[in-house]
Every structure is written in structure tokens, then in C-alpha cells.
Coordinates of C-alpha atoms in Angstrom, one line a residue:
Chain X
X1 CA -18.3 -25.9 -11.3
X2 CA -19.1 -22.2 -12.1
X3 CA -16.8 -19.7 -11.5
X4 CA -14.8 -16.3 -12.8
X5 CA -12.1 -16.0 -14.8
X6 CA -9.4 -12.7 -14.5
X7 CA -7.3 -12.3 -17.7
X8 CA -4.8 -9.8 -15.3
X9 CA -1.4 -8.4 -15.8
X10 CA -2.4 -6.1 -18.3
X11 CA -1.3 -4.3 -15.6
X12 CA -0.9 -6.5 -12.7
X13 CA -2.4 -3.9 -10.4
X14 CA -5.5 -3.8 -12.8
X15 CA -6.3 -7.5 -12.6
X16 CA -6.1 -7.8 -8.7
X17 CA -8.2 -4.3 -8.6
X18 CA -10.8 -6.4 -10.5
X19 CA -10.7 -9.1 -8.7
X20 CA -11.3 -7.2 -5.7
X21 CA -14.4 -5.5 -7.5
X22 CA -15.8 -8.5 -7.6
X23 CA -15.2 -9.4 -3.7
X24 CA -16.6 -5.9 -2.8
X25 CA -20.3 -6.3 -5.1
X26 CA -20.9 -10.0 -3.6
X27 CA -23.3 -10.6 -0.9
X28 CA -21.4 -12.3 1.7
X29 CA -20.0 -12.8 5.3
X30 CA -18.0 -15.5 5.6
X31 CA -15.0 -17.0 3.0
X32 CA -17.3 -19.7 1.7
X33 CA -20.1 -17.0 0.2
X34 CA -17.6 -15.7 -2.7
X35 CA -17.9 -17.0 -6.0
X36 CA -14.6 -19.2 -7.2
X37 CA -12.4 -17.2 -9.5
X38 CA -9.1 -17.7 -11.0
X39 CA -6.7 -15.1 -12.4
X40 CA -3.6 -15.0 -14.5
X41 CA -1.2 -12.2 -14.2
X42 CA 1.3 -13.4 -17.1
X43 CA 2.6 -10.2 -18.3
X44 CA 5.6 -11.8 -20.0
X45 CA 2.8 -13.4 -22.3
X46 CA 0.7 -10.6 -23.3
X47 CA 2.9 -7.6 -25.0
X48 CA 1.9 -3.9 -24.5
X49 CA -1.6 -3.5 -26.9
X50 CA -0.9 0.2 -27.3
X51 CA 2.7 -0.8 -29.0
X52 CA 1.0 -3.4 -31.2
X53 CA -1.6 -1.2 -32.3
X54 CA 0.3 2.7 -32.7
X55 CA 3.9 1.4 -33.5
X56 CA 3.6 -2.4 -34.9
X57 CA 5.0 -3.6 -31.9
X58 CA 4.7 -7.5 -31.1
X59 CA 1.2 -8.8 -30.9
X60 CA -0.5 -9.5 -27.5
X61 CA -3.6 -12.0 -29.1
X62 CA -1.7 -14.7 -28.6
X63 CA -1.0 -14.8 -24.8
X64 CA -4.8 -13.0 -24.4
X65 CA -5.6 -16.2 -26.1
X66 CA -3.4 -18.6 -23.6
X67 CA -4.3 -17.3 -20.5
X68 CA -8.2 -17.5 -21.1
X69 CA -6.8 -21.0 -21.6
X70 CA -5.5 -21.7 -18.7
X71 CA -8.5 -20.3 -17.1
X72 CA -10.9 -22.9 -19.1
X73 CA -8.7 -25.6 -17.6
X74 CA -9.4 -24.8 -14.4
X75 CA -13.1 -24.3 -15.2
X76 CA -13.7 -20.8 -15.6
X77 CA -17.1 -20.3 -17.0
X78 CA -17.4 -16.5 -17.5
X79 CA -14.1 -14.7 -18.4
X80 CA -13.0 -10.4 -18.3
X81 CA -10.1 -9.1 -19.6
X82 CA -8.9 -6.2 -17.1
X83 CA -7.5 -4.2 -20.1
X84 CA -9.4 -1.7 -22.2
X85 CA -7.1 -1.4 -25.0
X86 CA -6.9 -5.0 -25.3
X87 CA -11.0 -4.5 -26.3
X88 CA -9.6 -3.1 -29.8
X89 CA -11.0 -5.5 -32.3
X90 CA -7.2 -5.6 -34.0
X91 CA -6.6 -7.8 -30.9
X92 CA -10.0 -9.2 -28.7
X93 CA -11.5 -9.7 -32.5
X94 CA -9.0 -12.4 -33.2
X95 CA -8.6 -14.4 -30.0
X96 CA -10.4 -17.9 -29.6
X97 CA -12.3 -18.8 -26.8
X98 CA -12.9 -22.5 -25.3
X99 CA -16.4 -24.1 -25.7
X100 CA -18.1 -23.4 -22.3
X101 CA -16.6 -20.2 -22.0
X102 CA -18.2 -16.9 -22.0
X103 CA -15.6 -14.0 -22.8
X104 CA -17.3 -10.7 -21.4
X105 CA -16.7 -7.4 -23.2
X106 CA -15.7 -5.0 -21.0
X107 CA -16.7 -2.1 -23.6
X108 CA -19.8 -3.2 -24.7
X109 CA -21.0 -3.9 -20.8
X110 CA -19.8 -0.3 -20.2
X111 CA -21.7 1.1 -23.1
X112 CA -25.2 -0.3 -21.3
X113 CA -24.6 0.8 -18.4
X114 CA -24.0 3.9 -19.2
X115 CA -27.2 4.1 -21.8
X116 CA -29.1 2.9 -18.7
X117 CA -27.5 4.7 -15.9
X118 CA -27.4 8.6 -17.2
X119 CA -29.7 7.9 -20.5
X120 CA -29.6 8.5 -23.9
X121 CA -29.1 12.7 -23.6
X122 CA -26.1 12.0 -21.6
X123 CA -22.5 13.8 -22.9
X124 CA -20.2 11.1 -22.7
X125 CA -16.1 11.7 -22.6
X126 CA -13.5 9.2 -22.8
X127 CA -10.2 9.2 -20.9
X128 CA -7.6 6.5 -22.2
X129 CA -4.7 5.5 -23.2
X130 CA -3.3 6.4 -26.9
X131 CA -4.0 2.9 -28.3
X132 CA -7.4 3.1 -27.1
X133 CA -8.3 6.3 -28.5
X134 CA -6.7 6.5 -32.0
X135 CA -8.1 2.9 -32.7
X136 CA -11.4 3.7 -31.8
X137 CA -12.0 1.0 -28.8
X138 CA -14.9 2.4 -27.4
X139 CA -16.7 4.8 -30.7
X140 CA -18.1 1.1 -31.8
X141 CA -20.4 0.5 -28.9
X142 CA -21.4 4.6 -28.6
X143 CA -23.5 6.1 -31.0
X144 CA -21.2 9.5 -29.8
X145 CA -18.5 9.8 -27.8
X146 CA -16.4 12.7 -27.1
X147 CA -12.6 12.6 -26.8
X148 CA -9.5 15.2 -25.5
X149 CA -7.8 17.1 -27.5
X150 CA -4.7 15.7 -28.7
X151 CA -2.3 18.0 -26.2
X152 CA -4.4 16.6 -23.4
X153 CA -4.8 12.8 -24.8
X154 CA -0.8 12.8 -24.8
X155 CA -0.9 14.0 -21.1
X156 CA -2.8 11.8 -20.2
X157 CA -1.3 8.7 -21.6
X158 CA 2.4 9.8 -20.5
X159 CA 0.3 10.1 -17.0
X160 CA -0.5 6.2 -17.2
X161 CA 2.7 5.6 -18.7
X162 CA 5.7 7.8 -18.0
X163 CA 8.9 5.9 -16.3
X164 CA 9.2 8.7 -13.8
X165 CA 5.5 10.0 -13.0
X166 CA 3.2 7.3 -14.5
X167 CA 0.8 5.1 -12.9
X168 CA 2.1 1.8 -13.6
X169 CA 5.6 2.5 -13.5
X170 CA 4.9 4.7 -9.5
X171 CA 3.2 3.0 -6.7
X172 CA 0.3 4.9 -6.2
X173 CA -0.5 7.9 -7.7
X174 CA 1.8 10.4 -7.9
X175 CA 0.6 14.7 -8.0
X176 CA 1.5 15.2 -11.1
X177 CA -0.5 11.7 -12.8
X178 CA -3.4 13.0 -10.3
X179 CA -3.3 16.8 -11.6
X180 CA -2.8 15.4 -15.5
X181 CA -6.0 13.6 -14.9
X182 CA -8.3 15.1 -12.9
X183 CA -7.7 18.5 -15.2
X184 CA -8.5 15.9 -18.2
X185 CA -11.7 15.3 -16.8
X186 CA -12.1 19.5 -16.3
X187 CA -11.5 19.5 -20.2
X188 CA -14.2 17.1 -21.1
X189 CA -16.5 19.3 -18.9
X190 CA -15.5 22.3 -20.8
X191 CA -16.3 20.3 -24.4
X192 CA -20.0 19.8 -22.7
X193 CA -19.4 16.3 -21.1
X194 CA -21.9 15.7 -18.1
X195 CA -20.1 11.8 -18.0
X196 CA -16.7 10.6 -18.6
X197 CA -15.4 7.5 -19.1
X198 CA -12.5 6.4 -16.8
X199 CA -11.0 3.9 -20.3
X200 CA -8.2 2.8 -18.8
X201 CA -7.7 0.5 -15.8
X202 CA -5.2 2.6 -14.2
X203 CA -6.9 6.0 -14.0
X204 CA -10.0 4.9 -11.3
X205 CA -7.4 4.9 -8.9
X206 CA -6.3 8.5 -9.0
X207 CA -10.1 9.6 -8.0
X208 CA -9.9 6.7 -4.8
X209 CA -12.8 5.0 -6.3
X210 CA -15.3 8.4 -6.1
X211 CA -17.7 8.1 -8.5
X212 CA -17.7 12.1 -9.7
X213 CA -15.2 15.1 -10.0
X214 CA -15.8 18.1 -9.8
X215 CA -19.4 17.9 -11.2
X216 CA -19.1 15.2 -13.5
X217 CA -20.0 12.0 -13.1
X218 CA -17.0 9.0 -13.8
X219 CA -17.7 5.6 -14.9
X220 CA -15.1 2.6 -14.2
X221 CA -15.2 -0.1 -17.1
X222 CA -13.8 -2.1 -14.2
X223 CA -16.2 -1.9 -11.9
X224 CA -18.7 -2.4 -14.8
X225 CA -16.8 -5.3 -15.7
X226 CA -17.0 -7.1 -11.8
X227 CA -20.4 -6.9 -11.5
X228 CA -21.2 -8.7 -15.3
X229 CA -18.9 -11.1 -14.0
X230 CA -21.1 -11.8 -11.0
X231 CA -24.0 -11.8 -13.2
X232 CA -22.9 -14.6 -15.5
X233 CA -21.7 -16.5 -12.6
X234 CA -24.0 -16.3 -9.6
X235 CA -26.2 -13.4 -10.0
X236 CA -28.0 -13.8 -6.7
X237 CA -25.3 -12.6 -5.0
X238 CA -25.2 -9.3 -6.6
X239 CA -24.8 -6.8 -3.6
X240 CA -25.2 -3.4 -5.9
X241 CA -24.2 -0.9 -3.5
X242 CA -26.8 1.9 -2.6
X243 CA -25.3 4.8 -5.3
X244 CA -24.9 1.9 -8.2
X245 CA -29.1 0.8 -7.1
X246 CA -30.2 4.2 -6.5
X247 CA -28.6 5.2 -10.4
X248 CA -30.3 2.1 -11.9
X249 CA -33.2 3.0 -10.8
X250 CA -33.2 6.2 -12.9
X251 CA -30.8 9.1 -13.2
X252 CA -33.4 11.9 -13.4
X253 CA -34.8 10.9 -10.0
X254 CA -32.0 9.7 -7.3
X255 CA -33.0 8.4 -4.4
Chain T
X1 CA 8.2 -20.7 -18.2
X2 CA 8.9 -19.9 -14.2
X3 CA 5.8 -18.7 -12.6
X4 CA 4.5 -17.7 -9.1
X5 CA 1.4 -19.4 -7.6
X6 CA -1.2 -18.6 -5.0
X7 CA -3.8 -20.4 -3.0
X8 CA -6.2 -17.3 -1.9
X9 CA -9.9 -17.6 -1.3
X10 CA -9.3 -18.0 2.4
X11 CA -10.1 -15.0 2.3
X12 CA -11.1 -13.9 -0.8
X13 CA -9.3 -10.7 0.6
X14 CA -5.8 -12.2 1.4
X15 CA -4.9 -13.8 -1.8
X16 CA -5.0 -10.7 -3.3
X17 CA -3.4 -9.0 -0.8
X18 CA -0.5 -11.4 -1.4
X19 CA -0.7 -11.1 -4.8
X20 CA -0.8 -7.1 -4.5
X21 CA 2.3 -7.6 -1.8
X22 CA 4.4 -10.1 -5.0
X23 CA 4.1 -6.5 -7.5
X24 CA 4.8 -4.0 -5.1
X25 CA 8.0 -5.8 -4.3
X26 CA 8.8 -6.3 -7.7
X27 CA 11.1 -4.5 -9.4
X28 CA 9.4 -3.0 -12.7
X29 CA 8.7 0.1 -14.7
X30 CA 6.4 -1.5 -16.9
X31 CA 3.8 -4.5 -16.7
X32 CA 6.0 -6.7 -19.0
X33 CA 8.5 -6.7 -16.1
X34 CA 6.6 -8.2 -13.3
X35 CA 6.5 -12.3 -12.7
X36 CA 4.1 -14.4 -14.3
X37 CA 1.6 -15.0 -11.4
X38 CA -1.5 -17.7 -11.5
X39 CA -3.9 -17.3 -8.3
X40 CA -6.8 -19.1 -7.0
X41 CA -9.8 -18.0 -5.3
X42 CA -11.8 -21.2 -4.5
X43 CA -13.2 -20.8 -0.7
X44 CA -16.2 -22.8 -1.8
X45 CA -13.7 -25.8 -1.9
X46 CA -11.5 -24.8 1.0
X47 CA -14.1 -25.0 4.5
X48 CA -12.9 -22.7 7.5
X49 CA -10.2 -23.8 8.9
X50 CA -10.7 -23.1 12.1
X51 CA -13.9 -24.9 12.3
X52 CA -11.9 -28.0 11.2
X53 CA -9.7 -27.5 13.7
X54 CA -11.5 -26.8 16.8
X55 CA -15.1 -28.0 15.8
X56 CA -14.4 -31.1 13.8
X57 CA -15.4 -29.1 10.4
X58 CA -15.3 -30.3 6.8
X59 CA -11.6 -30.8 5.8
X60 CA -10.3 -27.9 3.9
X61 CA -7.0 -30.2 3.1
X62 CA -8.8 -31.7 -0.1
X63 CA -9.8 -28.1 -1.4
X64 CA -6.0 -26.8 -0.7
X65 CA -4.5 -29.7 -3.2
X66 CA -6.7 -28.9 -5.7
X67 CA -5.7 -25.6 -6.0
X68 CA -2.4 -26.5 -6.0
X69 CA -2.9 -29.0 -8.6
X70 CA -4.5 -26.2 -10.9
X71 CA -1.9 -24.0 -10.3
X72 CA 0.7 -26.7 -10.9
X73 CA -1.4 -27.4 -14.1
X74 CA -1.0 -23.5 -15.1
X75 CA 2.6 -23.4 -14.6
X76 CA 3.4 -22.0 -11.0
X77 CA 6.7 -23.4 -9.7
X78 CA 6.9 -21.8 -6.4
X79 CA 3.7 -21.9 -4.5
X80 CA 2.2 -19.9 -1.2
X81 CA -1.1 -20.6 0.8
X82 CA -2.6 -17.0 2.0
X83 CA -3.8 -18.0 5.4
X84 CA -2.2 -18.9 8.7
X85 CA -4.4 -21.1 9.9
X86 CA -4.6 -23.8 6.9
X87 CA -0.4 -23.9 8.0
X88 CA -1.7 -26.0 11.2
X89 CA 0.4 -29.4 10.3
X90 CA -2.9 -31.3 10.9
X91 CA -3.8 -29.5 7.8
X92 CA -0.9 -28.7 5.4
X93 CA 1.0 -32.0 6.3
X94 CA -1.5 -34.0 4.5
X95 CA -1.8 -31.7 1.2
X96 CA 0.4 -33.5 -1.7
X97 CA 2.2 -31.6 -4.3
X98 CA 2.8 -31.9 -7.6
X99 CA 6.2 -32.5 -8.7
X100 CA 7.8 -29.9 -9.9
X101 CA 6.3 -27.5 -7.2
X102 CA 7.8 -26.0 -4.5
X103 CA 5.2 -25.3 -2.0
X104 CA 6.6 -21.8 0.5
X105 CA 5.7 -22.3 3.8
X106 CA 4.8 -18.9 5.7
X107 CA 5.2 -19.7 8.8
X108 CA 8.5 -21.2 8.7
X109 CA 9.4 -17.7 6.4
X110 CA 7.8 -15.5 8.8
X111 CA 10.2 -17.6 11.6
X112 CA 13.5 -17.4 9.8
X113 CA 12.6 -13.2 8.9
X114 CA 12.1 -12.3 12.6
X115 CA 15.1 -14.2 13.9
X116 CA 17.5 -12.3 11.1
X117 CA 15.7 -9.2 11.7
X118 CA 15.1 -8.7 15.3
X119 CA 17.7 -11.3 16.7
X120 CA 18.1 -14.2 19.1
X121 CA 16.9 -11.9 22.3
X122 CA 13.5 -10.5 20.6
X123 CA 10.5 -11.3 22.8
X124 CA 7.8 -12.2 20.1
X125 CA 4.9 -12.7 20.4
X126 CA 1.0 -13.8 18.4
X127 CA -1.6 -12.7 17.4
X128 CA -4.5 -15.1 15.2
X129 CA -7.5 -17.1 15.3
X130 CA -8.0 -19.6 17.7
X131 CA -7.2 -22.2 15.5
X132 CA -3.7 -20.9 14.8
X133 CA -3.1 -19.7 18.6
X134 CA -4.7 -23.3 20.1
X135 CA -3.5 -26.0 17.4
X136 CA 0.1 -24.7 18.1
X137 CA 0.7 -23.4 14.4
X138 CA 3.8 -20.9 15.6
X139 CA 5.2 -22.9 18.1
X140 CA 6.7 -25.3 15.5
X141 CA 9.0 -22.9 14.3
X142 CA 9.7 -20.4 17.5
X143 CA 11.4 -21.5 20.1
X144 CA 9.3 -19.5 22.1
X145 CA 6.2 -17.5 21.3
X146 CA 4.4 -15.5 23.5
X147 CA 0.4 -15.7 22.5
X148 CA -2.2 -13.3 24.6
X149 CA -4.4 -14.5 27.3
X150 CA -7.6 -16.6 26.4
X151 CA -10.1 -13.4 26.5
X152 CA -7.9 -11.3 24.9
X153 CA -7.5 -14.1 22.3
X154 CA -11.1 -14.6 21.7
X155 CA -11.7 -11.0 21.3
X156 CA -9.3 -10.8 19.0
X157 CA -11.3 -13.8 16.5
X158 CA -14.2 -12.0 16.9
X159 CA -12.6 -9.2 15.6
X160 CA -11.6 -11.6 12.4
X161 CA -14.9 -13.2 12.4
X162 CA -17.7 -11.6 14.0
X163 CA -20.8 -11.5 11.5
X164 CA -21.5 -7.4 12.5
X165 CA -17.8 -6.2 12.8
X166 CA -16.1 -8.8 12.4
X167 CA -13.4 -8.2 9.8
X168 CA -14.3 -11.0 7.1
X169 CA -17.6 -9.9 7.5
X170 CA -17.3 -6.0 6.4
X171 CA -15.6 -4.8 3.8
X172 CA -12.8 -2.5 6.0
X173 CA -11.9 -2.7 9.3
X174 CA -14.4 -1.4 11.9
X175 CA -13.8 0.5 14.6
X176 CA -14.7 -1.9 17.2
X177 CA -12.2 -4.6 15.3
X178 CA -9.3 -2.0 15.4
X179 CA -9.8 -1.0 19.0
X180 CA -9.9 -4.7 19.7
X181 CA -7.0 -5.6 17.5
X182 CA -4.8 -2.5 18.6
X183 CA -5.3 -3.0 22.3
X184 CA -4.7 -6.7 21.9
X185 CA -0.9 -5.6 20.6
X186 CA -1.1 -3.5 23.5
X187 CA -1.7 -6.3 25.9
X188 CA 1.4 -8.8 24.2
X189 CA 3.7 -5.6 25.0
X190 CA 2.5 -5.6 28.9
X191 CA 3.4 -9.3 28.7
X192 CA 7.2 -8.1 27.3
X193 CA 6.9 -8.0 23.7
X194 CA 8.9 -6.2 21.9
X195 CA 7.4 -8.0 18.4
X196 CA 3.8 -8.8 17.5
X197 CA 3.4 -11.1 14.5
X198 CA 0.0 -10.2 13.0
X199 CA -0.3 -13.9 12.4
X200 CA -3.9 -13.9 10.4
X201 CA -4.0 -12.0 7.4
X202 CA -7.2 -9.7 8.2
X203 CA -5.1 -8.4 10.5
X204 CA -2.6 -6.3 9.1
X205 CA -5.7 -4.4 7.6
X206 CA -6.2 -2.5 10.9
X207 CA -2.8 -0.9 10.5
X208 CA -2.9 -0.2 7.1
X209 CA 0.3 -1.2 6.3
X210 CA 2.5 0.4 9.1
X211 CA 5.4 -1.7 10.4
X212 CA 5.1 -0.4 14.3
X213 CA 2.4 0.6 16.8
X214 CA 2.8 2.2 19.9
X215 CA 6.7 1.4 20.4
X216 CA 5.6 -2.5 19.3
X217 CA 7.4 -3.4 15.7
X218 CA 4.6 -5.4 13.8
X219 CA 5.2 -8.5 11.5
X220 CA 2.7 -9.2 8.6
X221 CA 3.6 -12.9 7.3
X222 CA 1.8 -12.2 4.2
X223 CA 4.6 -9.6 3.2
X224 CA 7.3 -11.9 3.9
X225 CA 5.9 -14.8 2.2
X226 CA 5.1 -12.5 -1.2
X227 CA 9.0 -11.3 -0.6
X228 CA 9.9 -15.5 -0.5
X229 CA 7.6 -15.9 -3.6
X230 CA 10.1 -13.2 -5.8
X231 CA 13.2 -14.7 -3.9
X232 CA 12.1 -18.6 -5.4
X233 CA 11.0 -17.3 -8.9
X234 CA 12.7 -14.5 -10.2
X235 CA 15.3 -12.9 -7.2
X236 CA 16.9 -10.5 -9.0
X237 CA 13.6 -8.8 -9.2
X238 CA 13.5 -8.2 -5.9
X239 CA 12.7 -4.9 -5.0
X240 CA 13.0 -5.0 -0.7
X241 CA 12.3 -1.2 0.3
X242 CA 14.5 0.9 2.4
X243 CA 12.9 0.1 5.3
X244 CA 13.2 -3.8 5.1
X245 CA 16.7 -3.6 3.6
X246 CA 18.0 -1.4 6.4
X247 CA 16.3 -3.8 8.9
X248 CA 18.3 -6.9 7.4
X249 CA 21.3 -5.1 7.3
X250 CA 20.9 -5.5 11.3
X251 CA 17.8 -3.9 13.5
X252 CA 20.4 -2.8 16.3
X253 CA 22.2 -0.2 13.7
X254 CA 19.5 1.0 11.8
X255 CA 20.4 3.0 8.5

């Protein structure tokens, strides 16, 4: 058997968001036309990576390392991780993966699409969590990237994670996460940023899945993420939407 | 460990609409507070049900164990199918569980939620596919269920299945499915209704989520069986909203 496997739960919402990636970028009309897929959403096994990494918190390699497990089991074949800041090489660099499985790196599959999508001129920003920015997740597959200001890379990770306003503590977005963000994204404009990097799972959903803002073009790791899945698996069922097809086909002249 | 599994893949949609249904009824301000969750998504091993049903289709019972038996395998102890249909005894009565497992079922949940919720006098009444409506699924567990006339019944599959608008077929619901569907809710209240159970889970898509249309209260199974899920696993993390726990507190006093 072929089929996906979801390392979720880091958040929950993240994994189930990828999973649904994958549904939307497969060519099908009926049940039996999707690719088989499995997903763990074991949060209790996978401690928070920005902890671990900024404040020696307990180490989330382990679990990462069980769950792709369990996935192997069931006969996973190609296997994403719905978590950028798990991608820092303190953690993903140390986890073992089962013979017969393929581990996909959500970072490095961003990294070429982005070199492919908007070229090699492009002015790439990065929006992310602490972890992910201090430890340098995403400056090892970019020749450049540029990142907030400090004062706006706090905001922006008490959006994600405050207990009152943050994404993954709120249902949905609330105004303040969406103004946090979305004037991030102004900032990495004003620092000469054509592109900008949606690097954590849980800020796609306060742009509703548009692909720019204000000007400036957004990428979702995620979404990235899906679609390699469905390549590893059963690439002939790649539906590329129209904007995703149309950007492939070269930046400088859209369809 | 205690864990929460799910048969999805039929559809793809649904079992992460359930699992999407478990978080936001958890209570949690952080991922590592959320229940460890496994889920499936195997339609190529589970065939239509409905076909099996109705047309003397491949047997989807097979496919259904052995998603159990990998997320028995994983760790789940409390188990729930996403799909009406494959609760048709003919079905479900033959699947074998692992010990160990407690498999939910969703239609008895959905049964014992509407009688505590809208009392002994509610007039209740179905809508689903044809193989839920014609192999009796509901009547097992209602004393008396009122389902819609045969056209109104087969409008209503195509509106699930239909390869143009159907709802499995496009990603969203289109507008010629929601007409359908809505006026289909309509046509239960003509026949006394006071309770439409949107017994197939494409259909609570059409109304994104609300609990009422047009004066008719609307039940969506797949909420009641991810509330069920919490309630076998991890109770105390159950997070019922206002609106649920001021309907079990007793629908004639509302809060």
C-alpha cells in the first residue's frame, strides 16, 4: 500500500488543516479517488519545540519520533510533519525514521517552491514563531532571508501564542492576532520584501487562505507541504489549482 | 495511554470534520492539552456504502475493521466511524473489534442527544442518502422518524453525490446542493417537524455550522458523536458551548 502520513497535533488544528490540503489539491469525485492517509494528533507526546529550543524545556524528538512510528505501522510511505519549528535541526536532525519511509521536509520543499515560483530576485520575509526564528529554521535552505524586527517578532509570536488573544489558544482568529499579523506582513514590505513566508502553521488562517496582502505575495509551508505529499504518493492525481499552475509556469508572465 | 480514534475516508471530508469537531470541544489553551487522537483516511479500502447497500456493491465492512484494527494497533480506546450510512446494521453488525476498544455508535448517540434535548413529544425527522433513509439505519433507534418523500429524497443524494454539484464531488457546497438541501428541511417541516437530523455528514456543510433554519432546529450527528468521543476518553475536557449546555439543561426553559 502507498499512502500519506500526518505527524499532527503540533497544533491539532495544523495537522487536520494539512490533511485537508491534501483533499483539496487531489483530483477526485468520489471517496474512493483520495489517496489513503493516516494522522496522529498526540500532543501529550510531542512537547512545545519553541520551549525545548529558547528555554530548555522538555524535548519533543522523541514523540516526533513515535508517532512517524505509528504511522509506518500502518503503512505510511511518505510522511510531513505539520509543524515548522519542529524543522529546527536541534529536533527533526535527531529523529529516526522506519526503512520505507520517506520523511518530507517541509522547509526545504518551501525553499523550492519559492526559488521556482517568484525566482531567484525575489525579497523573501519570514513570519514565525520565536523558536523558529532565533534558531534559524528556515536561513539553512535560503541563501537570504529577511526577518521582523524583534518588537514585531514578539508580536507576533504572543499572536500565535497568547492565552487570551492567540491563535491556538482562540477559536478562530481573533482582531487583535489578525491586526498583529497582517501589520507584520506591512513591515516586511517596508524592509523591501515582495514575498513573505507564512512559517508557522497557525498564521495562513488569519489571511482565509488568500494567497497575497496588501501587495505582497504569501506562501503557506502547509500548502507546500500537501502537494509534496501527493507527489511522493500518487502524483497523478495532483489537481494544482489554476493560481498555483499559472505561478509555476513563470512569475514574470501570469497567465 | 487513552486515545481517541477515528474511521474517516468516507469522506475524506468528514473524518476531519470530526476530528476538527473532537478540538473545538475540547477544553485547552495550548496544544499539549487536547486528547491524543489517531485517524484514518482509507476510502480506497472502504467501497460506497450506499452502492453496497442498494446495488449489491463491494463490501465496505472488511475496509471498516481494518481501520479499526490500525487504530486499535496505535492506541485508540474509544472509537467513532464518520459516516451514517456504514451504521446500516447490515454493515457495522459484522465489523469485529479489537479488545480493548470501545467502538461509539452515532446513531444511537445522535438518538439518546435528541430525546434529552428536545423531549419525548419532538417530531424528528431525516435527512441522508438513500442508503441510510431505505435500509432503515434511524429507525433502529427512534421510535418514530419522519424521512421526506421519495423525490425529495433522491434530490437530496444528488445533492450528496452528483458528479457536477453534487457535494462529494466539489470542494464546497453549491448552490444548487443548498437550495436542494435547504428546501428539503423545508419540506420535513410541512410534514410537522419540528427537528431535522442532518443525518449524512456533507450535509451540515450547507449550513455552515448553524444549529436552526427557518424556525427548524438542525441536528448534525457528527457533533454529537466528536462530543461522545471526549465524554469516553478524557470527560473532564469537555468543553460543551453555551448553546448546547443551555439546551441540556432543558430546551423548554432555554438560558
Amino acid at each position: 500500500m502507498i499512502a500519506i502520513g500526518i505527524v499532527g497535533g503540533v497544533g491539532p488544528s495544523a495537522g487536520i488543516d494539512l490533511a485537508s490540503k491534501v483533499f483539496s489539491h487531489t483530483k477526485a469525485n468520489r471517496d474512493q479517488d483520495h489517496i489513503n492517509l493516516f494522522l496522529t494528533s498526540c500532543p501529550s507526546l510531542i512537547p512545545d519545540r519553541t520551549e525545548y529550543l529558547l528555554n530548555g524545556g522538555k524535548d519533543p524528538a522523541p514523540g516526533l519520533e513515535k508517532c512517524i512510528a505509528y504511522l509506518a505501522q500502518c503503512g505510511a510511505t511518505a510522511v510531513g510533519v505539520s509543524c515548522n519549528t519542529a524543522h529546527a535541526p536541534q529536533i527533526m536532525g535527531r529523529v529516526k525514521v522506519p526503512e520505507g519511509v520517506k520523511l518530507l521536509n517541509m522547509i526545504r520543499e518551501t525553499s523550492t517552491f519559492v526559488s521556482k515560483v517568484f525566482g531567484p530576485e525575489a525579497k523573501v520575509g519570514l513570519l514565525a514563531t520565536l523558536g523558529t526564528i532565533r534558531c534559524n529554521v528556515y536561513d539553512k535552505y535560503f541563501d537570504s532571508i529577511i526577518k521582523p524586527d524583534e518588537e514585531v517578532a514578539r508580536a507576533v509570536h504572543q499572536a500565535i501564542y497568547d492565552k487570551e488573544y492567540g491563535i491556538k489558544a482562540c477559536s478562530g482568529v481573533t482582531d487583535k492576532a489578525r491586526e498583529v499579523v497582517s501589520s507584520a506582513v506591512d513591515h516586511l514590505k517596508g524592509k523591501g520584501c515582495n514575498v513573505v513566508i507564512l512559517g508557522c502553521t497557525e498564521l495562513p488562517l488569519v489571511f482565509n487562505g488568500k494567497r497575497s496582502y496588501n501587495g505582497t505575495d504569501l506562501v503557506d509551508p502547509t500548502e507546500i507541504l500537501a502537494i509534496a505529499l501527493i507527489r511522493e504518493t500518487e502524483p497523478e492525481k495532483l489537481a494544482l489549482d489554476s493560481e498555483i499552475l499559472c505561478k509555476l509556469d513563470g512569475h514574470k508572465n501570469p497567465c
